[in-house]
Tab-separated table of C-alpha atoms and ligand atoms in Angstrom:
chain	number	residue	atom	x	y	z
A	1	UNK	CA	0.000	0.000	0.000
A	2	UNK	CA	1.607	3.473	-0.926
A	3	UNK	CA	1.083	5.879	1.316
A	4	UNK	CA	0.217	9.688	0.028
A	5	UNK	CA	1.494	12.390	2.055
A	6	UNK	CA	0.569	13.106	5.370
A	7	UNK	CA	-2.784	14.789	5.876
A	8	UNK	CA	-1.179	17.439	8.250
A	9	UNK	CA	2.414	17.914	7.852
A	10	UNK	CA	2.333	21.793	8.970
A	11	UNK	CA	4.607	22.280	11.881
A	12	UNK	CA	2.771	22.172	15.709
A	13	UNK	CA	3.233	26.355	15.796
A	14	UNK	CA	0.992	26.535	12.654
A	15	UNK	CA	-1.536	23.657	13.985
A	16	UNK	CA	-2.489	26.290	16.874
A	17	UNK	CA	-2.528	28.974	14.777
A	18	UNK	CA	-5.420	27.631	12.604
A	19	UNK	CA	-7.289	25.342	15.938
A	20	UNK	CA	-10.553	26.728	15.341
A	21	UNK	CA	-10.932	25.840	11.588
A	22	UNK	CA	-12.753	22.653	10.986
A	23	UNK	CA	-11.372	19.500	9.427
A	24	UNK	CA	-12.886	17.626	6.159
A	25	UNK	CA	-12.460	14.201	6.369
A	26	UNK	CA	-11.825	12.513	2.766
A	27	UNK	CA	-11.698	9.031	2.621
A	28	UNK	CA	-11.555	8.341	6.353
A	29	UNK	CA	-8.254	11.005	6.516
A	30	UNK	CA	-8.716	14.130	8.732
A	31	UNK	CA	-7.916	17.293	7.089
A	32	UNK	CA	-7.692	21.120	9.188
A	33	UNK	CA	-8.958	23.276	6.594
A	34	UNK	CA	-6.821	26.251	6.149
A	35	UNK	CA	-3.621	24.825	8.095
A	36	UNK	CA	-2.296	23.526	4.321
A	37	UNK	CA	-3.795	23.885	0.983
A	38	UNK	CA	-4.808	19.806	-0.470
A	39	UNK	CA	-3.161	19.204	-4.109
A	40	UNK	CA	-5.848	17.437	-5.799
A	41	UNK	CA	-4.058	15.512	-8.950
A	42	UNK	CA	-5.886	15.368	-12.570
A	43	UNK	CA	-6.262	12.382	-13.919
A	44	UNK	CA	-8.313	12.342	-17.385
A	45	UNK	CA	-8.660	8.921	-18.487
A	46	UNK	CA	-10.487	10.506	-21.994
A	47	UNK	CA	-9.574	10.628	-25.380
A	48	UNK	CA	-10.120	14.371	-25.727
A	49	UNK	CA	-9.173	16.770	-22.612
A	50	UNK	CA	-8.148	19.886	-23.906
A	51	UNK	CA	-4.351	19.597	-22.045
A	52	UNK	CA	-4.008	15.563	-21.443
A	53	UNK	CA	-6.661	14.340	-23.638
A	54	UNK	CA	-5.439	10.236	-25.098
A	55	UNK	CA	-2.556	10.743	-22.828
A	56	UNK	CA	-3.727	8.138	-20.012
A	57	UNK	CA	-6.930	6.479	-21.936
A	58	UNK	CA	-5.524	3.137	-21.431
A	59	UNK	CA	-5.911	1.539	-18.298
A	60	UNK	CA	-2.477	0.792	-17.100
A	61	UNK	CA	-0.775	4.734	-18.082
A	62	UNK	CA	-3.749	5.887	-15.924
A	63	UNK	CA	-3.079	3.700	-13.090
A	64	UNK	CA	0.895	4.616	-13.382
A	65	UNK	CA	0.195	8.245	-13.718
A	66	UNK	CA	-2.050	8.329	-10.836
A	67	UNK	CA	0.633	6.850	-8.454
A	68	UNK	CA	3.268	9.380	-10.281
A	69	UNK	CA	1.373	11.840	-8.951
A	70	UNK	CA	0.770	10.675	-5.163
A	71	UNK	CA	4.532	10.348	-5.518
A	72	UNK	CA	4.745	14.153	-6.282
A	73	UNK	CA	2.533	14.721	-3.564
A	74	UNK	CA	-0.961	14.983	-4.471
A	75	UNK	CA	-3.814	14.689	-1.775
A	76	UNK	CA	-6.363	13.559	-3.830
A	77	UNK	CA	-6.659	11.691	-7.549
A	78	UNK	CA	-9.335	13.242	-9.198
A	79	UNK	CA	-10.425	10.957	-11.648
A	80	UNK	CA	-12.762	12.010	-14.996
A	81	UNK	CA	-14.073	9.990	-17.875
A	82	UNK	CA	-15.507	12.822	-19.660
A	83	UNK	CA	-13.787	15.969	-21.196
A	84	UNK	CA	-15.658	18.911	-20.119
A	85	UNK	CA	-13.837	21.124	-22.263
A	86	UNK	CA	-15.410	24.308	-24.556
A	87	UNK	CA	-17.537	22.692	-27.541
A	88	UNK	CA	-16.898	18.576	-26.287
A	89	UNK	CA	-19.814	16.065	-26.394
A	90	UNK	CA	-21.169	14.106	-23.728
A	91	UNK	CA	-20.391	10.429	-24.049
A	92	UNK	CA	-22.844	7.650	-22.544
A	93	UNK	CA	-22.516	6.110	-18.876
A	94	UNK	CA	-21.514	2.987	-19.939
A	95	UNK	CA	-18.317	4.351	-21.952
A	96	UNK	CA	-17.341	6.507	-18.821
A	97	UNK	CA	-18.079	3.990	-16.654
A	98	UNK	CA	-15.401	1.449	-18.669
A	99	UNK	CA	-13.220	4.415	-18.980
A	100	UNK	CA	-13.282	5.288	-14.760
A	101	UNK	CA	-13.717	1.955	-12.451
A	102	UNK	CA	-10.992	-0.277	-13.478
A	103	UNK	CA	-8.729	2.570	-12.781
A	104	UNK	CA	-10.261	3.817	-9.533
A	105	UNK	CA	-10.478	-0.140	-8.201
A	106	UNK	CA	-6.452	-0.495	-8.710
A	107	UNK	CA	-5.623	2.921	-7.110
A	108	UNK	CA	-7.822	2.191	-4.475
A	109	UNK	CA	-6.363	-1.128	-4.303
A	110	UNK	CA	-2.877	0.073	-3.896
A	111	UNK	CA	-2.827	3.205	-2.319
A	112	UNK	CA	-4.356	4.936	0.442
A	113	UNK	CA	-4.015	8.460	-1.214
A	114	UNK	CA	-8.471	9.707	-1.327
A	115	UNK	CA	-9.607	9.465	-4.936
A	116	UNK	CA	-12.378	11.732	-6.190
A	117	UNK	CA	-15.086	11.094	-8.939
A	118	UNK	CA	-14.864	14.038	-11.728
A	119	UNK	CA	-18.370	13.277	-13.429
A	120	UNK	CA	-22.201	14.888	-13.508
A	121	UNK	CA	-23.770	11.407	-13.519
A	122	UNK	CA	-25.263	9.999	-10.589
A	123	UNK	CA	-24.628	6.591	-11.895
A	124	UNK	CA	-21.246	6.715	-12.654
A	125	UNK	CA	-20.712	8.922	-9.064
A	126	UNK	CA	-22.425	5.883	-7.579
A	127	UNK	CA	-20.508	3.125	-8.981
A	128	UNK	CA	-17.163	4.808	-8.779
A	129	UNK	CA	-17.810	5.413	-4.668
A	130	UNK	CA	-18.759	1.769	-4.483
A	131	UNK	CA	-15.323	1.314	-6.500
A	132	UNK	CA	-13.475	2.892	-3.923
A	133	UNK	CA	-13.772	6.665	-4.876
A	134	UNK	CA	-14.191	8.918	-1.405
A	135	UNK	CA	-15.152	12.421	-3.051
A	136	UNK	CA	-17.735	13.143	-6.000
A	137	UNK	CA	-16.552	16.202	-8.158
A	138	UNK	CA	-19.996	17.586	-10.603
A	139	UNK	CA	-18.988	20.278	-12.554
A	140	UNK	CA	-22.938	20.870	-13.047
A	141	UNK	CA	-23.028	22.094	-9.386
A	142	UNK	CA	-25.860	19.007	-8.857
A	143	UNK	CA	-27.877	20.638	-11.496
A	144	UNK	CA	-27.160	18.036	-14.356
A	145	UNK	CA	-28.340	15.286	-12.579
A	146	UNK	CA	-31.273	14.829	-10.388
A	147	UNK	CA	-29.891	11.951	-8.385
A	148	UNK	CA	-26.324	13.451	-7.650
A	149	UNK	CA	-27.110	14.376	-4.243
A	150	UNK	CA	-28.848	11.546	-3.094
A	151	UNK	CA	-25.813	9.627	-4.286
A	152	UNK	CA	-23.539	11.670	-2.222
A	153	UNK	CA	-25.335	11.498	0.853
A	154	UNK	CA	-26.182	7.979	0.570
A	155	UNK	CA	-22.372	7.383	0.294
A	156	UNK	CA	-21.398	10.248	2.798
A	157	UNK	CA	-18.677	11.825	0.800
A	158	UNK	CA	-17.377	14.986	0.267
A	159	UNK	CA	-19.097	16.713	-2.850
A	160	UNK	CA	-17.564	19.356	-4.964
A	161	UNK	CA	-20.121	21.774	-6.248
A	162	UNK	CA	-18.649	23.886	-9.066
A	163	UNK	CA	-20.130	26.792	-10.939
A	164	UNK	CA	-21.270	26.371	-14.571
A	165	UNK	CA	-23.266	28.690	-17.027
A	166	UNK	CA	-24.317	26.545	-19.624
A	167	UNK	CA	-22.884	23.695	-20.501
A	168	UNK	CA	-19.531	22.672	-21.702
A	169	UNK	CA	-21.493	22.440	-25.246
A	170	UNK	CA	-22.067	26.121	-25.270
A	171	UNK	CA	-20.888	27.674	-22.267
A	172	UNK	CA	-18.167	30.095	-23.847
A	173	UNK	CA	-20.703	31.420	-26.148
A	174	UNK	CA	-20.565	34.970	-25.029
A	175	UNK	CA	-21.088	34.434	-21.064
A	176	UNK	CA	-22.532	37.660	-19.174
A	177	UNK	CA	-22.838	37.999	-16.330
A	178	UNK	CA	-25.200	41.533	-14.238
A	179	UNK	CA	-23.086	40.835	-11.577
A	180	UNK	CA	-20.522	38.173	-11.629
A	181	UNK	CA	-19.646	37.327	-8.049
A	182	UNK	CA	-22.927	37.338	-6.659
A	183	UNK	CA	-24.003	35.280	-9.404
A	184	UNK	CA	-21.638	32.393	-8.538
A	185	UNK	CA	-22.353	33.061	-4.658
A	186	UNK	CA	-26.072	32.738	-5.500
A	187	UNK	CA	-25.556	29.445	-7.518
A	188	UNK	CA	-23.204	28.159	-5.258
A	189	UNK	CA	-25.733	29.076	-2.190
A	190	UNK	CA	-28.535	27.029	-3.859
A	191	UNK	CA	-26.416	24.022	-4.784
A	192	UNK	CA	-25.825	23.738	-1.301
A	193	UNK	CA	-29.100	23.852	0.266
A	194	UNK	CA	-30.254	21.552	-2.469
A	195	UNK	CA	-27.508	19.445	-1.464
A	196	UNK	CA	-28.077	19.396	2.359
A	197	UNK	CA	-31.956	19.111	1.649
A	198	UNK	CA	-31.182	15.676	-0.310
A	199	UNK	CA	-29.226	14.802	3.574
A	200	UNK	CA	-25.393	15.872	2.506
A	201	UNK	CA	-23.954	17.069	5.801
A	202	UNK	CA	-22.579	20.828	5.947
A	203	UNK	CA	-19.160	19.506	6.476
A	204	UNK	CA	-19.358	17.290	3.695
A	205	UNK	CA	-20.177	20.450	0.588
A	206	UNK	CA	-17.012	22.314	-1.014
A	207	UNK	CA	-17.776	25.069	-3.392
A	208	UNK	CA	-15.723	26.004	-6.544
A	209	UNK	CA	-16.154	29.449	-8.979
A	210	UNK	CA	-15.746	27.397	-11.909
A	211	UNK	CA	-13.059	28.669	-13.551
A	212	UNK	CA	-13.130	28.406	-17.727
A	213	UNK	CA	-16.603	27.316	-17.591
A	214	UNK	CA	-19.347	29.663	-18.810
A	215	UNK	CA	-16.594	32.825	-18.467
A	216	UNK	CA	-14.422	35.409	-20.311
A	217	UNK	CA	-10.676	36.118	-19.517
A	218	UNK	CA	-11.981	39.538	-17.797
A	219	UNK	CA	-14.319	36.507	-16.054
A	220	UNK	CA	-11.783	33.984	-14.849
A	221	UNK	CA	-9.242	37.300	-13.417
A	222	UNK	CA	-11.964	39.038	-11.152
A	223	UNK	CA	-13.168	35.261	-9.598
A	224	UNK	CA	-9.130	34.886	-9.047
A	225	UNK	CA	-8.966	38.309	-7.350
A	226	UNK	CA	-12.262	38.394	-5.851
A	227	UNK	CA	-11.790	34.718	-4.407
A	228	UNK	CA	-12.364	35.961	-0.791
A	229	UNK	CA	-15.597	36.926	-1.431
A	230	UNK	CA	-17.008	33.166	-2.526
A	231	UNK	CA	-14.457	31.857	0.671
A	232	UNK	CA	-16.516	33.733	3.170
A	233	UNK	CA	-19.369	31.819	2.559
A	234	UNK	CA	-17.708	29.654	4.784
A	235	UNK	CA	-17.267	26.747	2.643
A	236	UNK	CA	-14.376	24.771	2.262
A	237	UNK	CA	-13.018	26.104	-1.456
A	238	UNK	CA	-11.327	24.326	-4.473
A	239	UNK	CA	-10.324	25.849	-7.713
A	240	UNK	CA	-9.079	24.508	-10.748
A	241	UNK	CA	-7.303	27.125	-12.706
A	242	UNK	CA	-4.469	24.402	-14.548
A	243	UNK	CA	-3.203	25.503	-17.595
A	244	UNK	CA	-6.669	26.994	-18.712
A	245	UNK	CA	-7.161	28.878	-21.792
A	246	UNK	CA	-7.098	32.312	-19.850
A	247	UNK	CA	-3.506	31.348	-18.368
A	248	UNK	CA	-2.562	30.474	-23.001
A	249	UNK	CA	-3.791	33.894	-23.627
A	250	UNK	CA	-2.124	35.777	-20.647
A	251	UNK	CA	1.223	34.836	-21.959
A	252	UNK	CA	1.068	34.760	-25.552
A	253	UNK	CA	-1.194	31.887	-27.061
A	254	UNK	CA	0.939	29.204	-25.170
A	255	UNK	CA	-0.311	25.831	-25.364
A	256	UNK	CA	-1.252	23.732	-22.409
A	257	UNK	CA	1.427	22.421	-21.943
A	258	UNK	CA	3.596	25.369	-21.428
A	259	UNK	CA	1.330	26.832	-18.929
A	260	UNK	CA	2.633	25.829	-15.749
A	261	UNK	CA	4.456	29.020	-14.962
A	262	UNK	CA	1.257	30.724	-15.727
A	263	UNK	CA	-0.465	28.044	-13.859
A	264	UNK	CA	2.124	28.525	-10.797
A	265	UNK	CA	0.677	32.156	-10.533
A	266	UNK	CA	-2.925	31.169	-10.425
A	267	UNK	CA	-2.357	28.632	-8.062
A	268	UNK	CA	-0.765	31.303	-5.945
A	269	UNK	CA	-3.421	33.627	-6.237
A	270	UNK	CA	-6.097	31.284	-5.560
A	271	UNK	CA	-4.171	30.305	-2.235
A	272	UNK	CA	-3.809	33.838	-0.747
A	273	UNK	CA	-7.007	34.435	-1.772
A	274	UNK	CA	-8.982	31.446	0.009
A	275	UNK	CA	-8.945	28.623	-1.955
A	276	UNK	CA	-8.766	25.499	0.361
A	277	UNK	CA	-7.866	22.766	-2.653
A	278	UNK	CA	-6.303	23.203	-5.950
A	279	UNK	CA	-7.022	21.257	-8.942
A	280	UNK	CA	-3.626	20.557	-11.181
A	281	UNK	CA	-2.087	18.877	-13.880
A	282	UNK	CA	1.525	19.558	-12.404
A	283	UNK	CA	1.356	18.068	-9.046
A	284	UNK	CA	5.358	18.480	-8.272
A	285	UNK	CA	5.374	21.837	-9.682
A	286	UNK	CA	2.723	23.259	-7.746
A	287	UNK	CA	2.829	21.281	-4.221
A	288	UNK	CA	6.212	23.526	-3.830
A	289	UNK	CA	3.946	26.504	-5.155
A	290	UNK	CA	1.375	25.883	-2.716
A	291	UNK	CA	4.358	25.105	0.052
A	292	UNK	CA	5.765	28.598	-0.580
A	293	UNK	CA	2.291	30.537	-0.852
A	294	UNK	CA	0.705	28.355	2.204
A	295	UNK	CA	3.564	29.731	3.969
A	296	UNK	CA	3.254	33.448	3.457
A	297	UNK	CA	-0.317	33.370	4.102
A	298	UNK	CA	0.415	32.047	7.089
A	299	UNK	CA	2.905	34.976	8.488
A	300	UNK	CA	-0.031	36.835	7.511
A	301	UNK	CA	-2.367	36.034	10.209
B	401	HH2	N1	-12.036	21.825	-14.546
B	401	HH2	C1	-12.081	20.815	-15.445
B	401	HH2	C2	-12.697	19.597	-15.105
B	401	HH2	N2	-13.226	19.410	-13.881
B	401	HH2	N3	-13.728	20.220	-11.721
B	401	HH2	C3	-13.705	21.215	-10.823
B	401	HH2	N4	-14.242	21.035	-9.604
B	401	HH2	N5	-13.140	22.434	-11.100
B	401	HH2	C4	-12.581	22.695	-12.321
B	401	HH2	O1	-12.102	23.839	-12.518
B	401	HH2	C5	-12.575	21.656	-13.304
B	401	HH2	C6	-13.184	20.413	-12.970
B	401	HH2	C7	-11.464	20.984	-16.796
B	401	HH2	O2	-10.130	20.611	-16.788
B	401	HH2	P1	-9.567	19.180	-17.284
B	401	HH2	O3	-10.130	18.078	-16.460
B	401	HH2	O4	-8.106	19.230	-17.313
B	401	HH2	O5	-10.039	19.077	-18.792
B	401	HH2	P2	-11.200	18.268	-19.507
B	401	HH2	O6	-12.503	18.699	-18.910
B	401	HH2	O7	-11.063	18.660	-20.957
B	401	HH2	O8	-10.973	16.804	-19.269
């Protein structure tokens, strides 16, 4: 069994500095919210992702790139089986479901690192948590789905709900927005409630802005900078900012690929800004980032 990396490594001094937050626990580990930001790992086992897309469709590159990454220090694997990028197509439950569980059954099998669900089917959240999977991430915000949050409080995992205008079909279609932040807040508010009224504990409901989904470059900077605003909601908060198109067009029409010192800027913006888990494609890269930023947020407070 590989081990992931500790759940709290801060040092004691920094434990009570942060003693009132409240822990999430993930797949039976204990986590103090805002002591150290969680690395949460991409893993797209699709044919099409817009950075990674074929890269780990077959089973065994998945399986190796998963533990690669709990190697470079990721908290959680989050596994999808759908791309959710601008313009893709949906594909059906059986073809994610092939895609996801023989991949989340051998991590689960040989590590003890919490692997999360990337998917807005109920289904495939359902099998994948009876696979092993300890955190269900719907990109719909439990809108695209009727059964999502039944699933996730049947199971009694931790459930992202992210912000999405549209869908990933025609959400960069001109997205407006009267007021963009209350928007998200407002969204974000009645995912939860729906959430909690389908029995999902409080402590079990993290809220993410969204980023690239249903917004403009002007869009994705004021969520970065305004982060603080969608933290005091008092939600735990993840955001997924990984080589995104806004981070390409920042720095000269780069190509995924290239964006990790873009993405290393995000990351660090997101952390002094609130965000409790970051979503990456470069786990070694940006577990130092979030070392270095987690640490001058901290002298800080
Ligand atoms: N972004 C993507 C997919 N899932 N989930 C959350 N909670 N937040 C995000 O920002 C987010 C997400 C898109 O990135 P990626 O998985 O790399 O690409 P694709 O959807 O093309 O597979």
């Amino acid at each position: 069994m590989r081990k992931g990396p500790e759940p709290f490594s801060s040092p004691p001094h920094a434990a009570a500095a942060f003693q009132n937050s409240p822990s999430m626990i993930i797949g039976g580990k204990s986590y103090l919210i805002s002591s150290r930001t969680l690395v949460m790992g991409i893993l797209n086992t699709t044919p099409d992702s817009f950075s990674d897309g074929g890269l780990f469709q077959v089973h065994e590159a998945a399986v190796a790139r998963g533990l690669a990454m709990i190697e470079e220090g990721a908290d959680i694997i989050d596994i999808g089986g759908e791309s959710t990028r601008p313009g893709s197509d949906p594909v059906s439950v059986e073809e994610e479901l092939e895609r996801v569980i023989p991949v989340i059954e051998e991590l689960h099998r040989t590590t003890d690192t919490p692997i999360s669900i990337d998917t807005s089917k109920a289904r495939v959240a359902d099998e994948a948590c009876k696979a092993g999977a300890a955190m269900i991430n719907d990109i719909t915000g439990l809108r695209g789905d009727a059964d999502m949050a039944a699933v996730a409080a049947r199971h009694g995992v931790p459930v992202v709900i992210m912000h999405i205008k549209g869908t990933p079909r025609d959400m960069q279609r001109e997205p407006y927005y009267e007021s963009l932040i209350e928007e998200i807040c407002a969204f974000l508010r009645e995912g939860a409630e729906l959430a909690m009224a389908a029995g999902v504990k409080r402590e079990n409901i993290i809220l993410d802005p969204g980023i690239g989904f249903g917004k403009t470059l002007a869009h994705n900077l004021e969520i970065l900078a305004r982060l603080g605003e969608i933290r005091a909601m008092e939600y735990p908060l993840l955001v997924g900012p990984s080589r995104k198109s806004f981070i390409g067009t920042l720095t000269g029409g780069l190509p995924p690929e290239q964006r990790v010192e873009g993405t290393a800027a995000a990351i660090t913006a997101c952390i002094l800004n609130g965000a409790d888990i970051v979503r990456v494609h470069d786990v070694r890269e940006m577990a130092r980032v979030a070392q270095v930023a987690d640490a001058i947020k901290r002298a800080g407070r």
